[in-house]
């Protein structure tokens, strides 16, 4: 049980950290990708307000969702 939890945690944190680093890179370089429908919709929820652009905040919300999904698949996988 403990090994499965650690495996799931590593998978979830890896996905979360990579997407957060991508969001920080986009913010630092000033790349505007504001026409993505998913990130814009999630950014309008205003659950996370770290960056000025709503699309980057939506990307962070998406990273939390994907990280949770990666944790669950890593936790419940039998291999």
JSON list of N, CA and C in Angstrom, two decimals:
[
{"chain": "A", "resi": 1, "resn": "UNK", "atom": "N", "xyz": [0.83, -1.20, 0.00]},
{"chain": "A", "resi": 1, "resn": "UNK", "atom": "CA", "xyz": [0.00, 0.00, 0.00]},
{"chain": "A", "resi": 1, "resn": "UNK", "atom": "C", "xyz": [0.87, 1.26, 0.00]},
{"chain": "A", "resi": 2, "resn": "UNK", "atom": "N", "xyz": [1.90, 1.26, 0.83]},
{"chain": "A", "resi": 2, "resn": "UNK", "atom": "CA", "xyz": [2.77, 2.43, 0.93]},
{"chain": "A", "resi": 2, "resn": "UNK", "atom": "C", "xyz": [3.51, 2.66, -0.39]},
{"chain": "A", "resi": 3, "resn": "UNK", "atom": "N", "xyz": [3.95, 1.58, -1.03]},
{"chain": "A", "resi": 3, "resn": "UNK", "atom": "CA", "xyz": [4.68, 1.68, -2.29]},
{"chain": "A", "resi": 3, "resn": "UNK", "atom": "C", "xyz": [3.78, 2.22, -3.39]},
{"chain": "A", "resi": 4, "resn": "UNK", "atom": "N", "xyz": [2.52, 1.79, -3.41]},
{"chain": "A", "resi": 4, "resn": "UNK", "atom": "CA", "xyz": [1.58, 2.29, -4.42]},
{"chain": "A", "resi": 4, "resn": "UNK", "atom": "C", "xyz": [1.30, 3.77, -4.22]},
{"chain": "A", "resi": 5, "resn": "UNK", "atom": "N", "xyz": [1.20, 4.21, -2.97]},
{"chain": "A", "resi": 5, "resn": "UNK", "atom": "CA", "xyz": [0.95, 5.62, -2.68]},
{"chain": "A", "resi": 5, "resn": "UNK", "atom": "C", "xyz": [2.14, 6.47, -3.14]},
{"chain": "A", "resi": 6, "resn": "UNK", "atom": "N", "xyz": [3.33, 6.02, -2.88]},
{"chain": "A", "resi": 6, "resn": "UNK", "atom": "CA", "xyz": [4.53, 6.77, -3.29]},
{"chain": "A", "resi": 6, "resn": "UNK", "atom": "C", "xyz": [4.64, 6.81, -4.81]},
{"chain": "A", "resi": 7, "resn": "UNK", "atom": "N", "xyz": [4.33, 5.72, -5.47]},
{"chain": "A", "resi": 7, "resn": "UNK", "atom": "CA", "xyz": [4.36, 5.70, -6.94]},
{"chain": "A", "resi": 7, "resn": "UNK", "atom": "C", "xyz": [3.33, 6.66, -7.52]},
{"chain": "A", "resi": 8, "resn": "UNK", "atom": "N", "xyz": [2.14, 6.65, -6.98]},
{"chain": "A", "resi": 8, "resn": "UNK", "atom": "CA", "xyz": [1.10, 7.58, -7.45]},
{"chain": "A", "resi": 8, "resn": "UNK", "atom": "C", "xyz": [1.47, 9.02, -7.17]},
{"chain": "A", "resi": 9, "resn": "UNK", "atom": "N", "xyz": [2.06, 9.27, -6.01]},
{"chain": "A", "resi": 9, "resn": "UNK", "atom": "CA", "xyz": [2.48, 10.63, -5.66]},
{"chain": "A", "resi": 9, "resn": "UNK", "atom": "C", "xyz": [3.57, 11.14, -6.58]},
{"chain": "A", "resi": 10, "resn": "UNK", "atom": "N", "xyz": [4.53, 10.28, -6.90]},
{"chain": "A", "resi": 10, "resn": "UNK", "atom": "CA", "xyz": [5.59, 10.68, -7.84]},
{"chain": "A", "resi": 10, "resn": "UNK", "atom": "C", "xyz": [5.02, 11.01, -9.21]},
{"chain": "A", "resi": 11, "resn": "UNK", "atom": "N", "xyz": [4.10, 10.19, -9.69]},
{"chain": "A", "resi": 11, "resn": "UNK", "atom": "CA", "xyz": [3.49, 10.43, -11.01]},
{"chain": "A", "resi": 11, "resn": "UNK", "atom": "C", "xyz": [2.71, 11.74, -11.02]},
{"chain": "A", "resi": 12, "resn": "UNK", "atom": "N", "xyz": [1.89, 11.95, -10.00]},
{"chain": "A", "resi": 12, "resn": "UNK", "atom": "CA", "xyz": [1.08, 13.16, -9.93]},
{"chain": "A", "resi": 12, "resn": "UNK", "atom": "C", "xyz": [1.91, 14.42, -9.80]},
{"chain": "A", "resi": 13, "resn": "UNK", "atom": "N", "xyz": [2.93, 14.39, -8.95]},
{"chain": "A", "resi": 13, "resn": "UNK", "atom": "CA", "xyz": [3.79, 15.56, -8.78]},
{"chain": "A", "resi": 13, "resn": "UNK", "atom": "C", "xyz": [4.61, 15.85, -10.03]},
{"chain": "A", "resi": 14, "resn": "UNK", "atom": "N", "xyz": [5.04, 14.81, -10.73]},
{"chain": "A", "resi": 14, "resn": "UNK", "atom": "CA", "xyz": [5.80, 15.02, -11.97]},
{"chain": "A", "resi": 14, "resn": "UNK", "atom": "C", "xyz": [4.96, 15.76, -12.99]},
{"chain": "A", "resi": 15, "resn": "UNK", "atom": "N", "xyz": [3.73, 15.34, -13.18]},
{"chain": "A", "resi": 15, "resn": "UNK", "atom": "CA", "xyz": [2.84, 16.01, -14.14]},
{"chain": "A", "resi": 15, "resn": "UNK", "atom": "C", "xyz": [2.57, 17.44, -13.71]},
{"chain": "A", "resi": 16, "resn": "UNK", "atom": "N", "xyz": [2.29, 17.64, -12.43]},
{"chain": "A", "resi": 16, "resn": "UNK", "atom": "CA", "xyz": [2.00, 18.98, -11.92]},
{"chain": "A", "resi": 16, "resn": "UNK", "atom": "C", "xyz": [3.19, 19.91, -12.09]},
{"chain": "A", "resi": 17, "resn": "UNK", "atom": "N", "xyz": [4.38, 19.46, -11.72]},
{"chain": "A", "resi": 17, "resn": "UNK", "atom": "CA", "xyz": [5.57, 20.31, -11.79]},
{"chain": "A", "resi": 17, "resn": "UNK", "atom": "C", "xyz": [5.93, 20.66, -13.23]},
{"chain": "A", "resi": 18, "resn": "UNK", "atom": "N", "xyz": [5.81, 19.70, -14.14]},
{"chain": "A", "resi": 18, "resn": "UNK", "atom": "CA", "xyz": [6.14, 19.97, -15.54]},
{"chain": "A", "resi": 18, "resn": "UNK", "atom": "C", "xyz": [5.20, 21.02, -16.13]},
{"chain": "A", "resi": 19, "resn": "UNK", "atom": "N", "xyz": [3.92, 20.90, -15.87]},
{"chain": "A", "resi": 19, "resn": "UNK", "atom": "CA", "xyz": [2.97, 21.87, -16.43]},
{"chain": "A", "resi": 19, "resn": "UNK", "atom": "C", "xyz": [3.15, 23.24, -15.79]},
{"chain": "A", "resi": 20, "resn": "UNK", "atom": "N", "xyz": [3.46, 23.29, -14.50]},
{"chain": "A", "resi": 20, "resn": "UNK", "atom": "CA", "xyz": [3.72, 24.58, -13.84]},
{"chain": "A", "resi": 20, "resn": "UNK", "atom": "C", "xyz": [4.96, 25.23, -14.44]},
{"chain": "A", "resi": 21, "resn": "UNK", "atom": "N", "xyz": [6.00, 24.45, -14.70]},
{"chain": "A", "resi": 21, "resn": "UNK", "atom": "CA", "xyz": [7.20, 25.00, -15.34]},
{"chain": "A", "resi": 21, "resn": "UNK", "atom": "C", "xyz": [6.90, 25.52, -16.74]},
{"chain": "A", "resi": 22, "resn": "UNK", "atom": "N", "xyz": [6.04, 24.86, -17.47]},
{"chain": "A", "resi": 22, "resn": "UNK", "atom": "CA", "xyz": [5.64, 25.34, -18.80]},
{"chain": "A", "resi": 22, "resn": "UNK", "atom": "C", "xyz": [4.89, 26.66, -18.66]},
{"chain": "A", "resi": 23, "resn": "UNK", "atom": "N", "xyz": [4.01, 26.77, -17.67]},
{"chain": "A", "resi": 23, "resn": "UNK", "atom": "CA", "xyz": [3.27, 28.02, -17.46]},
{"chain": "A", "resi": 23, "resn": "UNK", "atom": "C", "xyz": [4.21, 29.16, -17.07]},
{"chain": "A", "resi": 24, "resn": "UNK", "atom": "N", "xyz": [5.19, 28.88, -16.23]},
{"chain": "A", "resi": 24, "resn": "UNK", "atom": "CA", "xyz": [6.17, 29.90, -15.86]},
{"chain": "A", "resi": 24, "resn": "UNK", "atom": "C", "xyz": [7.00, 30.32, -17.06]},
{"chain": "A", "resi": 25, "resn": "UNK", "atom": "N", "xyz": [7.36, 29.36, -17.91]},
{"chain": "A", "resi": 25, "resn": "UNK", "atom": "CA", "xyz": [8.11, 29.67, -19.13]},
{"chain": "A", "resi": 25, "resn": "UNK", "atom": "C", "xyz": [7.29, 30.56, -20.06]},
{"chain": "A", "resi": 26, "resn": "UNK", "atom": "N", "xyz": [6.00, 30.23, -20.24]},
{"chain": "A", "resi": 26, "resn": "UNK", "atom": "CA", "xyz": [5.13, 31.06, -21.08]},
{"chain": "A", "resi": 26, "resn": "UNK", "atom": "C", "xyz": [5.00, 32.47, -20.52]},
{"chain": "A", "resi": 27, "resn": "UNK", "atom": "N", "xyz": [4.90, 32.60, -19.21]},
{"chain": "A", "resi": 27, "resn": "UNK", "atom": "CA", "xyz": [4.78, 33.91, -18.60]},
{"chain": "A", "resi": 27, "resn": "UNK", "atom": "C", "xyz": [6.08, 34.70, -18.75]},
{"chain": "A", "resi": 28, "resn": "UNK", "atom": "N", "xyz": [7.20, 34.06, -18.56]},
{"chain": "A", "resi": 28, "resn": "UNK", "atom": "CA", "xyz": [8.50, 34.73, -18.64]},
{"chain": "A", "resi": 28, "resn": "UNK", "atom": "C", "xyz": [8.81, 35.21, -20.06]},
{"chain": "A", "resi": 29, "resn": "UNK", "atom": "N", "xyz": [8.53, 34.37, -21.05]},
{"chain": "A", "resi": 29, "resn": "UNK", "atom": "CA", "xyz": [8.85, 34.73, -22.43]},
{"chain": "A", "resi": 29, "resn": "UNK", "atom": "C", "xyz": [7.79, 35.62, -23.06]},
{"chain": "A", "resi": 30, "resn": "UNK", "atom": "N", "xyz": [6.62, 35.70, -22.47]},
{"chain": "A", "resi": 30, "resn": "UNK", "atom": "CA", "xyz": [5.57, 36.55, -23.01]},
{"chain": "A", "resi": 30, "resn": "UNK", "atom": "C", "xyz": [4.84, 35.94, -24.19]},
{"chain": "A", "resi": 31, "resn": "UNK", "atom": "N", "xyz": [4.88, 34.63, -24.31]},
{"chain": "A", "resi": 31, "resn": "UNK", "atom": "CA", "xyz": [4.16, 33.96, -25.40]},
{"chain": "A", "resi": 31, "resn": "UNK", "atom": "C", "xyz": [2.66, 34.06, -25.11]},
{"chain": "A", "resi": 32, "resn": "UNK", "atom": "N", "xyz": [1.91, 34.56, -26.07]},
{"chain": "A", "resi": 32, "resn": "UNK", "atom": "CA", "xyz": [0.46, 34.70, -25.90]},
{"chain": "A", "resi": 32, "resn": "UNK", "atom": "C", "xyz": [-0.23, 33.58, -26.67]},
{"chain": "A", "resi": 33, "resn": "UNK", "atom": "N", "xyz": [-0.97, 32.79, -25.96]},
{"chain": "A", "resi": 33, "resn": "UNK", "atom": "CA", "xyz": [-1.68, 31.67, -26.56]},
{"chain": "A", "resi": 33, "resn": "UNK", "atom": "C", "xyz": [-3.13, 31.71, -26.12]},
{"chain": "A", "resi": 34, "resn": "UNK", "atom": "N", "xyz": [-3.69, 32.89, -26.03]},
{"chain": "A", "resi": 34, "resn": "UNK", "atom": "CA", "xyz": [-4.98, 33.11, -25.41]},
{"chain": "A", "resi": 34, "resn": "UNK", "atom": "C", "xyz": [-6.18, 32.56, -26.14]},
{"chain": "A", "resi": 35, "resn": "UNK", "atom": "N", "xyz": [-6.01, 31.90, -27.24]},
{"chain": "A", "resi": 35, "resn": "UNK", "atom": "CA", "xyz": [-7.16, 31.41, -27.98]},
{"chain": "A", "resi": 35, "resn": "UNK", "atom": "C", "xyz": [-7.44, 29.93, -27.71]},
{"chain": "A", "resi": 36, "resn": "UNK", "atom": "N", "xyz": [-6.85, 29.39, -26.64]},
{"chain": "A", "resi": 36, "resn": "UNK", "atom": "CA", "xyz": [-7.13, 28.01, -26.27]},
{"chain": "A", "resi": 36, "resn": "UNK", "atom": "C", "xyz": [-8.41, 27.99, -25.46]},
{"chain": "A", "resi": 37, "resn": "UNK", "atom": "N", "xyz": [-9.39, 27.25, -25.91]},
{"chain": "A", "resi": 37, "resn": "UNK", "atom": "CA", "xyz": [-10.72, 27.27, -25.32]},
{"chain": "A", "resi": 37, "resn": "UNK", "atom": "C", "xyz": [-10.74, 26.65, -23.92]},
{"chain": "A", "resi": 38, "resn": "UNK", "atom": "N", "xyz": [-9.98, 25.60, -23.70]},
{"chain": "A", "resi": 38, "resn": "UNK", "atom": "CA", "xyz": [-9.99, 24.92, -22.40]},
{"chain": "A", "resi": 38, "resn": "UNK", "atom": "C", "xyz": [-9.33, 25.79, -21.35]},
{"chain": "A", "resi": 39, "resn": "UNK", "atom": "N", "xyz": [-8.14, 26.31, -21.64]},
{"chain": "A", "resi": 39, "resn": "UNK", "atom": "CA", "xyz": [-7.42, 27.13, -20.66]},
{"chain": "A", "resi": 39, "resn": "UNK", "atom": "C", "xyz": [-8.17, 28.41, -20.36]},
{"chain": "A", "resi": 40, "resn": "UNK", "atom": "N", "xyz": [-8.79, 29.00, -21.37]},
{"chain": "A", "resi": 40, "resn": "UNK", "atom": "CA", "xyz": [-9.56, 30.23, -21.15]},
{"chain": "A", "resi": 40, "resn": "UNK", "atom": "C", "xyz": [-10.76, 29.97, -20.26]},
{"chain": "A", "resi": 41, "resn": "UNK", "atom": "N", "xyz": [-11.45, 28.87, -20.50]},
{"chain": "A", "resi": 41, "resn": "UNK", "atom": "CA", "xyz": [-12.63, 28.55, -19.69]},
{"chain": "A", "resi": 41, "resn": "UNK", "atom": "C", "xyz": [-12.25, 28.26, -18.24]},
{"chain": "A", "resi": 42, "resn": "UNK", "atom": "N", "xyz": [-11.16, 27.53, -18.04]},
{"chain": "A", "resi": 42, "resn": "UNK", "atom": "CA", "xyz": [-10.72, 27.25, -16.68]},
{"chain": "A", "resi": 42, "resn": "UNK", "atom": "C", "xyz": [-10.20, 28.50, -15.99]},
{"chain": "A", "resi": 43, "resn": "UNK", "atom": "N", "xyz": [-9.60, 29.40, -16.74]},
{"chain": "A", "resi": 43, "resn": "UNK", "atom": "CA", "xyz": [-9.11, 30.65, -16.17]},
{"chain": "A", "resi": 43, "resn": "UNK", "atom": "C", "xyz": [-10.22, 31.57, -15.74]},
{"chain": "A", "resi": 44, "resn": "UNK", "atom": "N", "xyz": [-11.35, 31.50, -16.41]},
{"chain": "A", "resi": 44, "resn": "UNK", "atom": "CA", "xyz": [-12.49, 32.35, -16.04]},
{"chain": "A", "resi": 44, "resn": "UNK", "atom": "C", "xyz": [-13.12, 31.92, -14.71]},
{"chain": "A", "resi": 45, "resn": "UNK", "atom": "N", "xyz": [-12.84, 30.71, -14.26]},
{"chain": "A", "resi": 45, "resn": "UNK", "atom": "CA", "xyz": [-13.35, 30.26, -12.97]},
{"chain": "A", "resi": 45, "resn": "UNK", "atom": "C", "xyz": [-12.68, 30.98, -11.80]},
{"chain": "A", "resi": 46, "resn": "UNK", "atom": "N", "xyz": [-11.49, 31.50, -12.03]},
{"chain": "A", "resi": 46, "resn": "UNK", "atom": "CA", "xyz": [-10.70, 32.25, -11.05]},
{"chain": "A", "resi": 46, "resn": "UNK", "atom": "C", "xyz": [-10.48, 31.48, -9.76]},
{"chain": "A", "resi": 47, "resn": "UNK", "atom": "N", "xyz": [-10.17, 30.19, -9.87]},
{"chain": "A", "resi": 47, "resn": "UNK", "atom": "CA", "xyz": [-9.82, 29.39, -8.70]},
{"chain": "A", "resi": 47, "resn": "UNK", "atom": "C", "xyz": [-8.38, 29.66, -8.28]},
{"chain": "A", "resi": 48, "resn": "UNK", "atom": "N", "xyz": [-7.51, 29.88, -9.26]},
{"chain": "A", "resi": 48, "resn": "UNK", "atom": "CA", "xyz": [-6.11, 30.20, -9.02]},
{"chain": "A", "resi": 48, "resn": "UNK", "atom": "C", "xyz": [-5.82, 31.51, -9.72]},
{"chain": "A", "resi": 49, "resn": "UNK", "atom": "N", "xyz": [-5.27, 32.46, -8.99]},
{"chain": "A", "resi": 49, "resn": "UNK", "atom": "CA", "xyz": [-4.95, 33.78, -9.56]},
{"chain": "A", "resi": 49, "resn": "UNK", "atom": "C", "xyz": [-3.49, 34.12, -9.27]},
{"chain": "A", "resi": 50, "resn": "UNK", "atom": "N", "xyz": [-2.60, 33.45, -9.94]},
{"chain": "A", "resi": 50, "resn": "UNK", "atom": "CA", "xyz": [-1.17, 33.70, -9.76]},
{"chain": "A", "resi": 50, "resn": "UNK", "atom": "C", "xyz": [-0.66, 34.63, -10.86]},
{"chain": "A", "resi": 51, "resn": "UNK", "atom": "N", "xyz": [-1.04, 34.35, -12.08]},
{"chain": "A", "resi": 51, "resn": "UNK", "atom": "CA", "xyz": [-0.57, 35.13, -13.21]},
{"chain": "A", "resi": 51, "resn": "UNK", "atom": "C", "xyz": [-1.61, 36.16, -13.62]},
{"chain": "A", "resi": 52, "resn": "UNK", "atom": "N", "xyz": [-1.19, 37.14, -14.38]},
{"chain": "A", "resi": 52, "resn": "UNK", "atom": "CA", "xyz": [-2.09, 38.18, -14.85]},
{"chain": "A", "resi": 52, "resn": "UNK", "atom": "C", "xyz": [-3.03, 37.66, -15.93]},
{"chain": "A", "resi": 53, "resn": "UNK", "atom": "N", "xyz": [-2.53, 36.79, -16.79]},
{"chain": "A", "resi": 53, "resn": "UNK", "atom": "CA", "xyz": [-3.36, 36.23, -17.86]},
{"chain": "A", "resi": 53, "resn": "UNK", "atom": "C", "xyz": [-4.23, 35.10, -17.32]},
{"chain": "A", "resi": 54, "resn": "UNK", "atom": "N", "xyz": [-5.49, 35.11, -17.68]},
{"chain": "A", "resi": 54, "resn": "UNK", "atom": "CA", "xyz": [-6.41, 34.08, -17.22]},
{"chain": "A", "resi": 54, "resn": "UNK", "atom": "C", "xyz": [-6.09, 32.72, -17.82]},
{"chain": "A", "resi": 55, "resn": "UNK", "atom": "N", "xyz": [-5.50, 32.73, -19.02]},
{"chain": "A", "resi": 55, "resn": "UNK", "atom": "CA", "xyz": [-5.19, 31.47, -19.67]},
{"chain": "A", "resi": 55, "resn": "UNK", "atom": "C", "xyz": [-4.10, 30.72, -18.91]},
{"chain": "A", "resi": 56, "resn": "UNK", "atom": "N", "xyz": [-3.11, 31.43, -18.38]},
{"chain": "A", "resi": 56, "resn": "UNK", "atom": "CA", "xyz": [-2.07, 30.77, -17.59]},
{"chain": "A", "resi": 56, "resn": "UNK", "atom": "C", "xyz": [-2.64, 30.22, -16.29]},
{"chain": "A", "resi": 57, "resn": "UNK", "atom": "N", "xyz": [-3.55, 30.94, -15.69]},
{"chain": "A", "resi": 57, "resn": "UNK", "atom": "CA", "xyz": [-4.20, 30.43, -14.48]},
{"chain": "A", "resi": 57, "resn": "UNK", "atom": "C", "xyz": [-5.04, 29.19, -14.81]},
{"chain": "A", "resi": 58, "resn": "UNK", "atom": "N", "xyz": [-5.66, 29.18, -15.97]},
{"chain": "A", "resi": 58, "resn": "UNK", "atom": "CA", "xyz": [-6.40, 28.00, -16.42]},
{"chain": "A", "resi": 58, "resn": "UNK", "atom": "C", "xyz": [-5.48, 26.83, -16.67]},
{"chain": "A", "resi": 59, "resn": "UNK", "atom": "N", "xyz": [-4.27, 27.11, -17.15]},
{"chain": "A", "resi": 59, "resn": "UNK", "atom": "CA", "xyz": [-3.30, 26.04, -17.35]},
{"chain": "A", "resi": 59, "resn": "UNK", "atom": "C", "xyz": [-2.87, 25.45, -16.01]},
{"chain": "A", "resi": 60, "resn": "UNK", "atom": "N", "xyz": [-2.76, 26.28, -14.98]},
{"chain": "A", "resi": 60, "resn": "UNK", "atom": "CA", "xyz": [-2.43, 25.76, -13.66]},
{"chain": "A", "resi": 60, "resn": "UNK", "atom": "C", "xyz": [-3.57, 24.90, -13.09]},
{"chain": "A", "resi": 61, "resn": "UNK", "atom": "N", "xyz": [-4.80, 25.30, -13.32]},
{"chain": "A", "resi": 61, "resn": "UNK", "atom": "CA", "xyz": [-5.94, 24.49, -12.87]},
{"chain": "A", "resi": 61, "resn": "UNK", "atom": "C", "xyz": [-5.93, 23.16, -13.61]},
{"chain": "A", "resi": 62, "resn": "UNK", "atom": "N", "xyz": [-5.62, 23.20, -14.90]},
{"chain": "A", "resi": 62, "resn": "UNK", "atom": "CA", "xyz": [-5.53, 21.97, -15.67]},
{"chain": "A", "resi": 62, "resn": "UNK", "atom": "C", "xyz": [-4.42, 21.07, -15.15]},
{"chain": "A", "resi": 63, "resn": "UNK", "atom": "N", "xyz": [-3.31, 21.66, -14.69]},
{"chain": "A", "resi": 63, "resn": "UNK", "atom": "CA", "xyz": [-2.21, 20.85, -14.16]},
{"chain": "A", "resi": 63, "resn": "UNK", "atom": "C", "xyz": [-2.63, 20.16, -12.86]},
{"chain": "A", "resi": 64, "resn": "UNK", "atom": "N", "xyz": [-3.45, 20.81, -12.06]},
{"chain": "A", "resi": 64, "resn": "UNK", "atom": "CA", "xyz": [-3.95, 20.17, -10.84]},
{"chain": "A", "resi": 64, "resn": "UNK", "atom": "C", "xyz": [-4.85, 19.00, -11.19]},
{"chain": "A", "resi": 65, "resn": "UNK", "atom": "N", "xyz": [-5.70, 19.18, -12.17]},
{"chain": "A", "resi": 65, "resn": "UNK", "atom": "CA", "xyz": [-6.60, 18.10, -12.60]},
{"chain": "A", "resi": 65, "resn": "UNK", "atom": "C", "xyz": [-5.81, 16.93, -13.18]},
{"chain": "A", "resi": 66, "resn": "UNK", "atom": "N", "xyz": [-4.86, 17.23, -14.05]},
{"chain": "A", "resi": 66, "resn": "UNK", "atom": "CA", "xyz": [-4.06, 16.16, -14.66]},
{"chain": "A", "resi": 66, "resn": "UNK", "atom": "C", "xyz": [-3.17, 15.47, -13.63]},
{"chain": "A", "resi": 67, "resn": "UNK", "atom": "N", "xyz": [-2.65, 16.24, -12.67]},
{"chain": "A", "resi": 67, "resn": "UNK", "atom": "CA", "xyz": [-1.84, 15.65, -11.61]},
{"chain": "A", "resi": 67, "resn": "UNK", "atom": "C", "xyz": [-2.66, 14.70, -10.74]},
{"chain": "A", "resi": 68, "resn": "UNK", "atom": "N", "xyz": [-3.90, 15.07, -10.45]},
{"chain": "A", "resi": 68, "resn": "UNK", "atom": "CA", "xyz": [-4.78, 14.20, -9.67]},
{"chain": "A", "resi": 68, "resn": "UNK", "atom": "C", "xyz": [-5.10, 12.92, -10.45]},
{"chain": "A", "resi": 69, "resn": "UNK", "atom": "N", "xyz": [-5.32, 13.06, -11.75]},
{"chain": "A", "resi": 69, "resn": "UNK", "atom": "CA", "xyz": [-5.58, 11.87, -12.56]},
{"chain": "A", "resi": 69, "resn": "UNK", "atom": "C", "xyz": [-4.35, 10.97, -12.64]},
{"chain": "A", "resi": 70, "resn": "UNK", "atom": "N", "xyz": [-3.17, 11.56, -12.75]},
{"chain": "A", "resi": 70, "resn": "UNK", "atom": "CA", "xyz": [-1.94, 10.76, -12.79]},
{"chain": "A", "resi": 70, "resn": "UNK", "atom": "C", "xyz": [-1.71, 10.07, -11.45]},
{"chain": "A", "resi": 71, "resn": "UNK", "atom": "N", "xyz": [-2.02, 10.75, -10.35]},
{"chain": "A", "resi": 71, "resn": "UNK", "atom": "CA", "xyz": [-1.90, 10.13, -9.03]},
{"chain": "A", "resi": 71, "resn": "UNK", "atom": "C", "xyz": [-2.82, 8.92, -8.92]},
{"chain": "A", "resi": 72, "resn": "UNK", "atom": "N", "xyz": [-4.06, 9.09, -9.34]},
{"chain": "A", "resi": 72, "resn": "UNK", "atom": "CA", "xyz": [-5.02, 7.99, -9.23]},
{"chain": "A", "resi": 72, "resn": "UNK", "atom": "C", "xyz": [-4.63, 6.80, -10.10]},
{"chain": "A", "resi": 73, "resn": "UNK", "atom": "N", "xyz": [-4.17, 7.06, -11.31]},
{"chain": "A", "resi": 73, "resn": "UNK", "atom": "CA", "xyz": [-3.75, 5.94, -12.16]},
{"chain": "A", "resi": 73, "resn": "UNK", "atom": "C", "xyz": [-2.48, 5.28, -11.62]},
{"chain": "A", "resi": 74, "resn": "UNK", "atom": "N", "xyz": [-1.56, 6.05, -11.06]},
{"chain": "A", "resi": 74, "resn": "UNK", "atom": "CA", "xyz": [-0.36, 5.47, -10.46]},
{"chain": "A", "resi": 74, "resn": "UNK", "atom": "C", "xyz": [-0.68, 4.69, -9.19]},
{"chain": "A", "resi": 75, "resn": "UNK", "atom": "N", "xyz": [-1.67, 5.14, -8.45]},
{"chain": "A", "resi": 75, "resn": "UNK", "atom": "CA", "xyz": [-2.04, 4.49, -7.19]},
{"chain": "A", "resi": 75, "resn": "UNK", "atom": "C", "xyz": [-2.78, 3.18, -7.45]},
{"chain": "A", "resi": 76, "resn": "UNK", "atom": "N", "xyz": [-3.68, 3.18, -8.42]},
{"chain": "A", "resi": 76, "resn": "UNK", "atom": "CA", "xyz": [-4.50, 2.00, -8.65]},
{"chain": "A", "resi": 76, "resn": "UNK", "atom": "C", "xyz": [-3.94, 1.05, -9.69]},
{"chain": "A", "resi": 77, "resn": "UNK", "atom": "N", "xyz": [-2.81, 1.36, -10.30]},
{"chain": "A", "resi": 77, "resn": "UNK", "atom": "CA", "xyz": [-2.25, 0.43, -11.28]},
{"chain": "A", "resi": 77, "resn": "UNK", "atom": "C", "xyz": [-1.61, -0.76, -10.55]},
{"chain": "A", "resi": 78, "resn": "UNK", "atom": "N", "xyz": [-1.69, -1.91, -11.14]},
{"chain": "A", "resi": 78, "resn": "UNK", "atom": "CA", "xyz": [-1.18, -3.13, -10.50]},
{"chain": "A", "resi": 78, "resn": "UNK", "atom": "C", "xyz": [0.25, -3.46, -10.89]},
{"chain": "A", "resi": 79, "resn": "UNK", "atom": "N", "xyz": [0.80, -2.75, -11.86]},
{"chain": "A", "resi": 79, "resn": "UNK", "atom": "CA", "xyz": [2.16, -3.07, -12.28]},
{"chain": "A", "resi": 79, "resn": "UNK", "atom": "C", "xyz": [3.18, -2.24, -11.54]}
]
